[in-house]
């Protein structure tokens, strides 16, 4: 079960933080607890990188898939040396040019870095942050700090302490508030294990800057739909930065990308899309420069103006037919747009907009990172269309059903994917687990084939996991394949037995047990998949009623 905390926010001077103020957070880190802290890119959720239990907690608190490795943060070259097998020349050059700063280098790792940090890769990603608060925290603790962005998985990265609080309140003991992040997008991740630097994730350090500072010519892993073979490569080989395959940075609202009126480009102009959405009665949020906003003829009103120090006055006079606008700056400028994008996503979500229309900017230099995050949020750029990415967006507002079988390699992953494919309206999200599962095994080849051939669903990314108390506690419903499995779950987790229904029961057909096709031929797998599919469709029709009844009977 996830531990609950009274989350303390420690507000410090971002330029000269007092060590005395940081002390409770330092002690928490050393005791294996998690601490959220500011960096110049986004806020990080830190744990002692050599403490496996502490790192494991990062994954559960974030709801992060375990195949997505973490960045290790250090303050000096000396601290970095023991973590890496060797430091390639190009890594040295890159560190010299850009560290401390918003750049992360992937290098071969030593055994000092636990597998859980690197998701079993033989490389580790290391960053030397520049933010005085991050540096002071790491320095005082005297340890390497593993830290992903401090958001729930799938949500926009936090650029203010309140963003962290919004996602992680009660789940961690300390948030250090060091004011807004300077860059607002995550660091540039560069693989230095090959012959040339490869940019795995674009950030504020651009390919051109790398060339001018070091003479090195970086290659960019492309993740834009249809633009390169990157997408096809992914089908056969794992992505270089595993995190890039997931849908990220997503507000609850649908994100659309639009160009300003005068820009000749292929995306539709903001005025037209916003007008159409308003006509359909949608609540519309806009993220653009003031210049772009002033070119619009549709009505809009400001919720925030990043170019002005004064807060925007009350919007009590907002008309139903007006868009709500976040101005990131006076003029079209990717640096300001990057700085405020994630903040705008959260603010506009708080205003319950249905669509967020964001300004397209030229896709080069720092604009590359901005457009990369925007496309991901707009779902134009996802690596896998299966439920993994949906799983990543399983944040607070979605209810969770966990399908359970024995090994979590066949029946339950099939149910998970079929459920997520059929659950079009999005209030529920499925995952799966096993009662006697090995960790990180793929789905069985037969299950992968049936799902792909019969349903065009890709389950190649599935990795098995054991049903734990934590998973059982956070699920809204647990759905095993057979009555016997239901009894086992109820015996093992008596506190949550009211949330357990067999797939047959959940579908209103209590007799239906899905037996294990293991060892059978393809036809048996095919039949099992069809039966699961049929029951899942029935289950979806009444899922809210079942969940309601489980709540009524809960202790
Ligand atoms: O700016 C940042 O980088 C922030 C701050 C807190 O430092 N951190 C951050 O972490 O964005 P996270 O976990 O949200 O993203 C880390 C990215 C993921 O895409 C992950 O797949 C990639 O780095 N990564 C980590 N270790 C890797 C490795 N060994 N090889 C390739 N990619 C790796
Ligand atoms: Mg992140």
XYZ file of C-alpha atoms and ligand atoms in Angstrom:
589
model
C 0.000 0.000 0.000
C 1.229 3.528 -0.732
C 2.237 5.264 2.469
C 0.431 8.497 3.251
C 2.317 11.577 4.388
C 1.609 15.044 5.542
C 3.477 16.720 2.675
C 5.597 19.668 3.860
C 6.460 22.408 1.408
C 9.824 23.993 2.235
C 10.110 27.385 0.559
C 13.701 28.429 -0.050
C 15.612 31.207 -1.756
C 16.167 29.868 -5.291
C 19.551 31.549 -5.618
C 21.029 31.112 -2.157
C 19.121 28.388 -0.326
C 19.951 28.012 3.359
C 21.320 24.576 4.180
C 19.505 24.709 7.516
C 16.180 24.891 5.704
C 17.049 21.961 3.460
C 18.152 19.766 6.363
C 14.850 17.873 6.927
C 14.725 17.037 3.211
C 18.356 15.916 3.246
C 17.648 13.615 6.176
C 14.562 12.246 4.463
C 16.595 11.430 1.345
C 19.240 9.675 3.425
C 16.511 7.704 5.180
C 15.236 6.374 1.839
C 12.307 8.782 1.469
C 11.366 10.794 -1.623
C 11.888 14.539 -1.954
C 10.663 16.767 -4.783
C 13.088 19.556 -5.645
C 13.465 22.306 -8.248
C 15.900 22.076 -11.133
C 16.462 24.516 -13.977
C 14.442 22.280 -16.336
C 11.492 20.895 -14.337
C 10.942 19.728 -10.752
C 12.451 16.313 -9.953
C 11.283 13.555 -7.610
C 14.481 12.419 -5.917
C 15.587 9.273 -4.119
C 18.963 7.919 -3.040
C 20.083 6.288 -6.308
C 21.801 3.412 -4.525
C 18.792 2.551 -2.358
C 16.615 0.123 -4.336
C 13.602 0.414 -2.049
C 13.652 4.175 -2.266
C 13.908 4.043 -6.068
C 11.121 1.480 -6.243
C 8.935 3.952 -4.394
C 9.509 6.516 -7.160
C 7.903 4.139 -9.650
C 4.894 3.417 -7.473
C 4.311 7.019 -6.411
C 4.462 8.185 -10.041
C 2.613 5.184 -11.442
C 5.562 4.888 -13.834
C 6.130 1.778 -15.981
C 9.197 -0.070 -14.724
C 10.770 -0.201 -18.194
C 11.379 3.547 -18.163
C 14.803 4.262 -16.597
C 15.637 7.205 -14.355
C 18.228 9.964 -14.605
C 20.881 10.031 -11.877
C 21.748 13.534 -10.650
C 25.187 14.376 -9.282
C 27.017 17.632 -8.591
C 30.505 16.885 -9.838
C 32.621 14.862 -12.176
C 34.129 13.085 -9.162
C 30.707 11.911 -8.096
C 30.009 10.696 -11.609
C 33.119 8.597 -12.159
C 32.160 5.607 -9.969
C 28.793 5.309 -11.763
C 30.242 4.833 -15.247
C 32.488 2.189 -16.745
C 34.345 4.826 -18.683
C 33.576 8.348 -19.765
C 33.768 8.581 -23.564
C 35.666 11.548 -24.968
C 32.508 12.976 -26.450
C 30.818 12.796 -23.052
C 33.724 14.703 -21.533
C 33.399 17.369 -24.231
C 29.649 17.617 -23.734
C 29.933 17.820 -19.957
C 32.582 20.505 -20.260
C 30.444 22.523 -22.632
C 27.033 22.186 -20.979
C 27.331 21.017 -17.379
C 26.139 21.989 -14.939
C 23.024 22.500 -17.017
C 20.050 21.027 -18.833
C 21.806 18.103 -20.491
C 21.743 14.381 -19.618
C 24.344 11.961 -20.943
C 23.843 8.223 -21.381
C 26.989 6.192 -20.675
C 27.879 2.597 -19.818
C 27.241 1.983 -16.163
C 28.929 0.120 -13.312
C 27.286 -2.227 -10.809
C 27.037 0.622 -8.344
C 23.883 1.707 -10.160
C 21.040 -0.660 -9.272
C 19.113 -2.344 -12.098
C 15.901 -0.715 -10.995
C 17.327 2.742 -11.790
C 18.289 1.836 -15.347
C 15.422 -0.570 -16.059
C 18.050 -3.288 -16.529
C 19.842 -1.400 -19.314
C 23.631 -1.553 -19.241
C 23.739 2.221 -19.510
C 22.969 4.999 -17.056
C 21.749 8.521 -17.772
C 23.544 11.166 -15.698
C 22.888 14.872 -15.282
C 24.687 17.595 -13.345
C 21.969 20.148 -12.624
C 22.737 23.851 -12.381
C 19.935 24.932 -10.056
C 21.431 26.079 -6.723
C 18.710 24.315 -4.724
C 19.182 20.980 -6.521
C 22.941 21.305 -6.105
C 22.750 22.191 -2.456
C 20.401 19.290 -1.723
C 22.601 16.728 -3.488
C 25.765 18.196 -2.009
C 24.440 18.170 1.562
C 23.140 14.627 1.199
C 26.432 13.530 -0.346
C 24.706 10.951 -2.543
C 23.761 10.501 -6.193
C 20.052 11.241 -6.566
C 17.843 9.324 -9.004
C 15.078 11.643 -10.126
C 12.439 11.623 -12.835
C 10.184 14.618 -13.286
C 7.967 14.996 -10.204
C 4.601 14.463 -11.917
C 2.255 11.502 -11.987
C 3.093 9.454 -15.071
C 1.460 10.831 -18.185
C 0.795 14.279 -16.699
C 2.711 17.392 -17.720
C 6.080 17.746 -15.973
C 5.948 20.188 -13.049
C 7.500 23.622 -13.456
C 6.150 25.081 -10.205
C 5.989 23.582 -6.709
C 2.172 23.709 -6.823
C 2.216 21.418 -9.858
C 4.065 18.835 -7.757
C 1.602 19.301 -4.925
C -1.278 18.830 -7.329
C 0.059 15.408 -8.357
C 1.868 14.086 -5.280
C 0.287 15.660 -2.203
C 0.135 13.092 0.597
C 2.423 10.680 -1.260
C 5.820 12.194 -0.351
C 7.125 13.919 2.798
C 8.779 17.005 1.264
C 8.452 19.377 -1.666
C 11.148 22.040 -1.874
C 9.725 25.173 -3.470
C 12.424 27.074 -5.338
C 10.132 29.070 -7.606
C 9.311 28.461 -11.261
C 11.671 26.418 -13.448
C 13.828 28.461 -15.780
C 13.619 26.320 -18.931
C 10.288 24.600 -18.389
C 11.047 21.537 -20.552
C 13.135 18.534 -19.551
C 16.845 18.202 -20.297
C 18.308 17.172 -23.641
C 19.132 13.445 -23.350
C 22.172 12.405 -25.386
C 23.463 8.878 -25.906
C 27.260 8.933 -25.876
C 27.887 5.202 -26.191
C 28.273 5.167 -29.989
C 30.545 6.889 -32.443
C 28.448 10.069 -32.570
C 26.246 11.716 -29.974
C 22.611 10.741 -30.485
C 19.928 13.097 -29.185
C 17.353 10.776 -27.637
C 15.147 13.548 -26.300
C 15.309 17.125 -27.591
C 15.641 19.832 -24.950
C 16.930 23.328 -24.510
C 20.463 22.356 -25.517
C 20.064 22.050 -29.276
C 21.952 20.133 -31.954
C 23.362 23.408 -33.295
C 24.608 24.473 -29.881
C 26.304 21.106 -29.504
C 28.019 21.537 -32.835
C 29.162 25.095 -32.137
C 30.421 24.258 -28.657
C 32.155 20.949 -29.378
C 32.445 20.427 -33.114
C 30.487 17.188 -32.681
C 27.667 16.453 -35.121
C 24.814 14.919 -33.166
C 22.268 12.629 -34.790
C 18.658 12.997 -33.738
C 16.430 10.049 -33.007
C 13.255 11.047 -34.777
C 9.971 10.281 -33.173
C 7.645 12.149 -35.456
C 4.939 10.113 -37.052
C 5.686 9.377 -40.638
C 8.685 11.612 -40.748
C 11.437 9.041 -40.555
C 11.938 5.362 -40.118
C 12.156 5.855 -36.354
C 8.658 4.546 -35.960
C 9.333 1.463 -37.995
C 12.617 0.790 -36.242
C 10.764 0.752 -32.998
C 8.668 -2.178 -34.133
C 11.713 -4.394 -34.098
C 14.067 -2.798 -31.625
C 13.405 -1.095 -28.322
C 13.520 2.700 -28.385
C 16.793 4.239 -27.247
C 15.221 6.434 -24.560
C 12.510 4.105 -23.374
C 10.487 6.959 -21.927
C 9.997 8.508 -25.358
C 7.568 5.811 -26.451
C 5.030 6.790 -23.839
C 2.447 9.454 -24.165
C 3.663 12.312 -22.003
C 2.932 15.817 -21.046
C -0.771 15.363 -21.399
C -3.383 17.616 -19.908
C -6.883 16.230 -19.558
C -8.107 18.414 -22.409
C -7.588 17.342 -26.005
C -4.591 19.199 -27.435
C -4.671 20.664 -30.936
C -1.794 22.397 -32.682
C -2.567 25.472 -34.747
C -0.577 28.075 -36.589
C -0.935 31.807 -36.374
C -2.901 33.481 -39.157
C 0.036 34.770 -41.129
C 2.275 31.718 -41.015
C 2.302 29.717 -44.222
C 2.230 26.150 -43.000
C 0.132 23.046 -43.208
C -1.583 23.075 -39.827
C -4.928 24.865 -39.705
C -5.015 28.405 -38.363
C -5.944 28.998 -34.733
C -8.844 31.287 -35.484
C -10.677 28.680 -37.519
C -10.212 25.759 -35.132
C -11.069 27.832 -32.094
C -14.174 29.188 -33.852
C -15.350 25.707 -34.789
C -14.838 24.412 -31.261
C -16.689 27.367 -29.741
C -19.562 26.821 -32.194
C -19.793 23.223 -30.992
C -20.268 24.568 -27.460
C -16.824 23.450 -26.301
C -14.815 25.231 -23.654
C -11.701 26.380 -25.470
C -8.248 27.129 -24.027
C -5.607 28.916 -26.090
C -1.825 28.898 -25.582
C -0.152 31.509 -27.747
C 1.833 34.722 -27.869
C -0.050 37.977 -27.333
C 0.744 38.856 -30.915
C -0.992 35.733 -32.198
C -3.930 36.221 -29.851
C -4.437 39.783 -31.073
C -4.725 38.526 -34.650
C -7.743 36.392 -33.730
C -11.259 37.527 -34.492
C -12.956 35.039 -32.150
C -13.607 36.353 -28.626
C -11.034 35.442 -25.960
C -10.112 36.517 -22.483
C -6.779 36.211 -20.669
C -6.281 33.806 -17.800
C -2.532 34.441 -17.584
C -0.037 36.732 -19.216
C 3.527 35.566 -18.683
C 4.934 38.786 -20.106
C 3.358 40.857 -17.380
C 4.336 40.785 -13.697
C 0.765 41.592 -12.635
C -1.701 38.764 -12.205
C -4.566 38.822 -14.656
C -7.723 40.266 -13.128
C -10.767 38.194 -12.327
C -12.610 36.540 -15.161
C -16.034 36.611 -13.589
C -17.320 38.315 -16.718
C -16.314 35.341 -18.906
C -18.916 34.652 -21.567
C -19.812 31.151 -22.555
C -18.674 31.828 -26.075
C -15.231 33.102 -25.209
C -11.980 31.215 -25.346
C -9.679 31.323 -22.297
C -6.163 32.358 -23.255
C -2.728 31.855 -21.699
C -0.245 34.289 -23.264
C 3.282 32.943 -22.931
C 4.892 36.230 -23.988
C 4.488 39.284 -26.201
C 5.869 37.704 -29.345
C 6.251 34.308 -31.003
C 9.219 32.867 -29.193
C 10.020 29.226 -28.516
C 12.021 29.966 -25.360
C 9.083 31.616 -23.592
C 6.644 29.106 -25.071
C 8.744 26.218 -23.707
C 9.017 27.862 -20.327
C 5.257 28.166 -19.875
C 3.774 25.240 -21.825
C 3.376 22.806 -18.918
C 2.086 25.512 -16.596
C -0.512 26.480 -19.192
C -1.617 22.863 -19.590
C -2.305 22.622 -15.884
C -3.907 26.049 -15.516
C -6.215 25.482 -18.469
C -7.075 22.031 -17.151
C -8.080 23.672 -13.897
C -10.425 25.824 -15.975
C -11.929 22.594 -17.294
C -11.357 23.397 -20.955
C -12.378 20.669 -23.421
C -9.713 21.561 -25.959
C -6.381 23.287 -25.637
C -5.250 24.875 -28.870
C -1.526 25.590 -28.794
C 0.513 27.729 -31.125
C 2.734 25.947 -33.604
C 6.275 27.301 -33.772
C 9.121 26.598 -36.210
C 10.442 23.104 -35.581
C 14.129 23.931 -35.258
C 16.580 24.927 -32.522
C 14.762 25.197 -29.210
C 11.490 25.006 -31.147
C 12.264 21.316 -31.713
C 11.841 20.507 -28.024
C 8.672 22.603 -27.765
C 7.087 20.980 -30.817
C 8.185 17.527 -29.617
C 6.323 17.949 -26.311
C 3.329 19.496 -28.030
C 3.011 16.664 -30.542
C 3.226 14.124 -27.776
C 0.476 15.874 -25.867
C -1.577 16.059 -29.051
C -1.039 12.319 -29.564
C 0.315 12.891 -33.049
C 3.550 11.330 -31.963
C 3.254 8.087 -30.140
C 5.379 5.057 -30.625
C 2.914 2.379 -29.711
C -0.789 2.416 -30.183
C -1.433 -0.243 -27.576
C -2.523 0.265 -24.038
C 0.916 0.996 -22.601
C 0.638 4.625 -23.351
C -2.909 4.687 -22.105
C -1.609 3.077 -18.961
C 0.775 5.988 -18.593
C -2.084 8.431 -18.666
C -3.846 6.501 -15.951
C -3.765 9.365 -13.567
C -6.034 10.213 -10.740
C -9.186 10.889 -12.705
C -9.362 7.477 -14.385
C -10.606 4.443 -12.531
C -8.390 1.410 -12.706
C -9.289 -2.191 -13.371
C -6.571 -4.807 -12.957
C -7.043 -8.106 -14.800
C -5.419 -11.015 -13.032
C -4.339 -14.482 -14.181
C -1.546 -16.784 -13.110
C 1.595 -15.757 -14.977
C 0.433 -12.412 -16.467
C 1.651 -13.453 -19.905
C -1.499 -14.576 -21.689
C -5.065 -14.230 -20.445
C -4.734 -11.086 -18.341
C -2.621 -9.127 -20.860
C -5.184 -10.061 -23.536
C -8.009 -8.832 -21.307
C -6.084 -5.654 -20.542
C -5.548 -4.772 -24.179
C -9.020 -5.748 -25.314
C -10.531 -3.714 -22.497
C -8.483 -0.618 -23.325
C -9.313 -0.980 -27.006
C -13.050 -1.255 -26.296
C -13.179 1.357 -23.551
C -13.431 4.252 -25.918
C -14.942 6.749 -23.538
C -11.910 6.782 -21.277
C -13.221 6.839 -17.713
C -11.566 3.478 -16.976
C -8.133 2.132 -17.753
C -6.939 -1.451 -17.490
C -3.656 -2.994 -16.491
C -2.837 -6.572 -15.533
C -0.872 -8.663 -13.050
C -0.306 -12.311 -12.128
C -0.736 -14.386 -8.992
C 2.519 -16.224 -9.660
C 4.208 -14.016 -12.220
C 7.840 -13.640 -13.085
C 8.913 -10.025 -13.373
C 9.274 -8.467 -16.809
C 8.435 -11.453 -19.025
C 6.830 -10.561 -22.353
C 3.376 -11.838 -23.277
C 3.397 -15.331 -24.770
C 4.115 -15.356 -28.526
C 0.694 -16.894 -29.148
C -1.081 -14.143 -27.213
C 0.889 -11.475 -29.077
C -0.018 -13.104 -32.390
C -3.716 -13.512 -31.677
C -4.056 -9.946 -30.474
C -2.216 -8.677 -33.487
C -3.880 -10.820 -36.166
C -7.428 -10.835 -34.916
C -7.629 -7.419 -33.248
C -4.691 -5.413 -34.671
C -3.517 -4.781 -31.119
C 0.184 -4.603 -30.347
C 1.108 -6.299 -27.082
C 4.812 -6.690 -27.790
C 5.631 -4.131 -25.100
C 3.861 -6.056 -22.349
C 5.959 -7.061 -19.326
C 4.607 -9.313 -16.608
C 4.355 -8.312 -12.957
C 3.274 -9.908 -9.727
C 0.035 -8.790 -8.080
C 1.164 -6.874 -4.997
C -0.674 -5.265 -2.114
C 0.116 -1.919 -3.643
C -1.480 -2.819 -6.983
C -4.474 -4.391 -5.251
C -4.948 -1.338 -3.032
C -4.862 1.229 -5.810
C -7.151 -0.733 -8.163
C -10.840 0.117 -8.262
C -11.655 -3.389 -9.505
C -9.672 -6.631 -9.648
C -10.844 -9.057 -12.280
C -9.382 -12.577 -12.270
C -10.093 -15.099 -15.011
C -11.458 -17.910 -12.825
C -13.349 -18.442 -9.604
C -10.357 -20.243 -8.135
C -8.139 -17.193 -8.790
C -10.763 -15.000 -7.175
C -10.622 -17.137 -4.046
C -6.831 -16.963 -3.996
C -6.886 -13.174 -4.275
C -9.489 -12.835 -1.561
C -7.482 -15.084 0.732
C -4.267 -13.190 0.095
C -5.788 -9.697 0.252
C -8.823 -9.987 2.539
C -9.130 -6.210 2.942
C -10.011 -5.683 -0.686
C -12.110 -8.779 -1.315
C -15.157 -6.614 -2.073
C -13.393 -5.292 -5.196
C -12.780 -8.726 -6.733
C -15.064 -10.121 -9.466
C -14.281 -12.840 -11.962
C -14.447 -11.727 -15.581
C -17.589 -13.855 -15.901
C -19.206 -12.158 -12.897
C -18.224 -8.709 -14.117
C -19.859 -9.562 -17.455
C -23.047 -10.845 -15.821
C -22.212 -14.483 -16.648
C -20.900 -15.850 -13.357
C -20.383 -19.382 -14.660
C -17.866 -18.341 -17.295
C -14.314 -19.306 -16.319
C -11.517 -18.575 -18.778
C -9.237 -21.568 -18.685
C -5.556 -21.304 -19.448
C -4.730 -21.953 -23.127
C -1.089 -22.547 -22.112
C 0.334 -25.564 -23.938
C -2.560 -25.593 -26.412
C -2.435 -24.803 -30.111
C -3.141 -21.449 -31.763
C -6.798 -22.276 -32.070
C -7.108 -22.515 -28.306
C -5.458 -19.145 -27.841
C -7.739 -17.721 -30.479
C -10.830 -19.097 -28.751
C -9.668 -17.799 -25.377
C -9.122 -14.338 -26.869
C -12.593 -14.330 -28.439
C -14.221 -15.400 -25.198
C -12.312 -12.740 -23.246
C -13.300 -10.156 -25.845
C -16.972 -11.081 -25.618
C -16.973 -10.891 -21.823
C -14.967 -7.658 -21.738
C -17.565 -5.976 -23.965
C -20.340 -7.109 -21.601
C -18.308 -6.033 -18.596
C -17.770 -2.518 -19.956
C -21.531 -2.035 -20.282
C -22.004 -2.450 -16.554
C -18.632 -1.573 -15.106
C -19.745 1.511 -13.216
C -22.585 -0.427 -11.624
C -20.230 -3.198 -10.519
C -17.738 -0.721 -9.111
C -20.613 1.012 -7.306
C -21.778 -2.247 -5.782
C -18.232 -3.025 -4.640
C -18.136 0.340 -2.883
C -21.402 -0.282 -1.094
C -20.112 -3.544 0.312
C -16.699 -2.173 1.208
C -15.861 -2.204 4.897
O 15.282 17.685 -17.032
C 15.210 16.512 -16.732
O 15.822 15.642 -17.357
C 14.338 16.128 -15.530
C 14.962 16.710 -14.273
C 14.243 16.301 -13.019
O 16.318 16.362 -14.220
N 14.184 14.716 -15.435
C 13.437 13.993 -16.306
O 13.374 12.652 -16.005
O 12.866 14.474 -17.240
P 12.322 11.659 -16.676
O 12.447 10.410 -15.891
O 10.995 12.289 -16.702
O 12.891 11.405 -18.098
C 14.084 10.670 -18.279
C 14.270 10.297 -19.723
C 13.283 9.231 -20.150
O 12.860 9.489 -21.471
C 14.132 7.971 -20.077
O 13.661 6.964 -20.926
C 15.502 8.479 -20.486
O 15.577 9.756 -19.881
N 16.577 7.626 -19.943
C 16.923 7.437 -18.657
N 17.921 6.545 -18.547
C 18.238 6.161 -19.802
C 19.194 5.258 -20.360
N 20.025 4.565 -19.606
N 19.223 5.131 -21.701
C 18.387 5.852 -22.477
N 17.466 6.716 -22.010
C 17.378 6.860 -20.699
Mg 9.086 12.760 -17.054
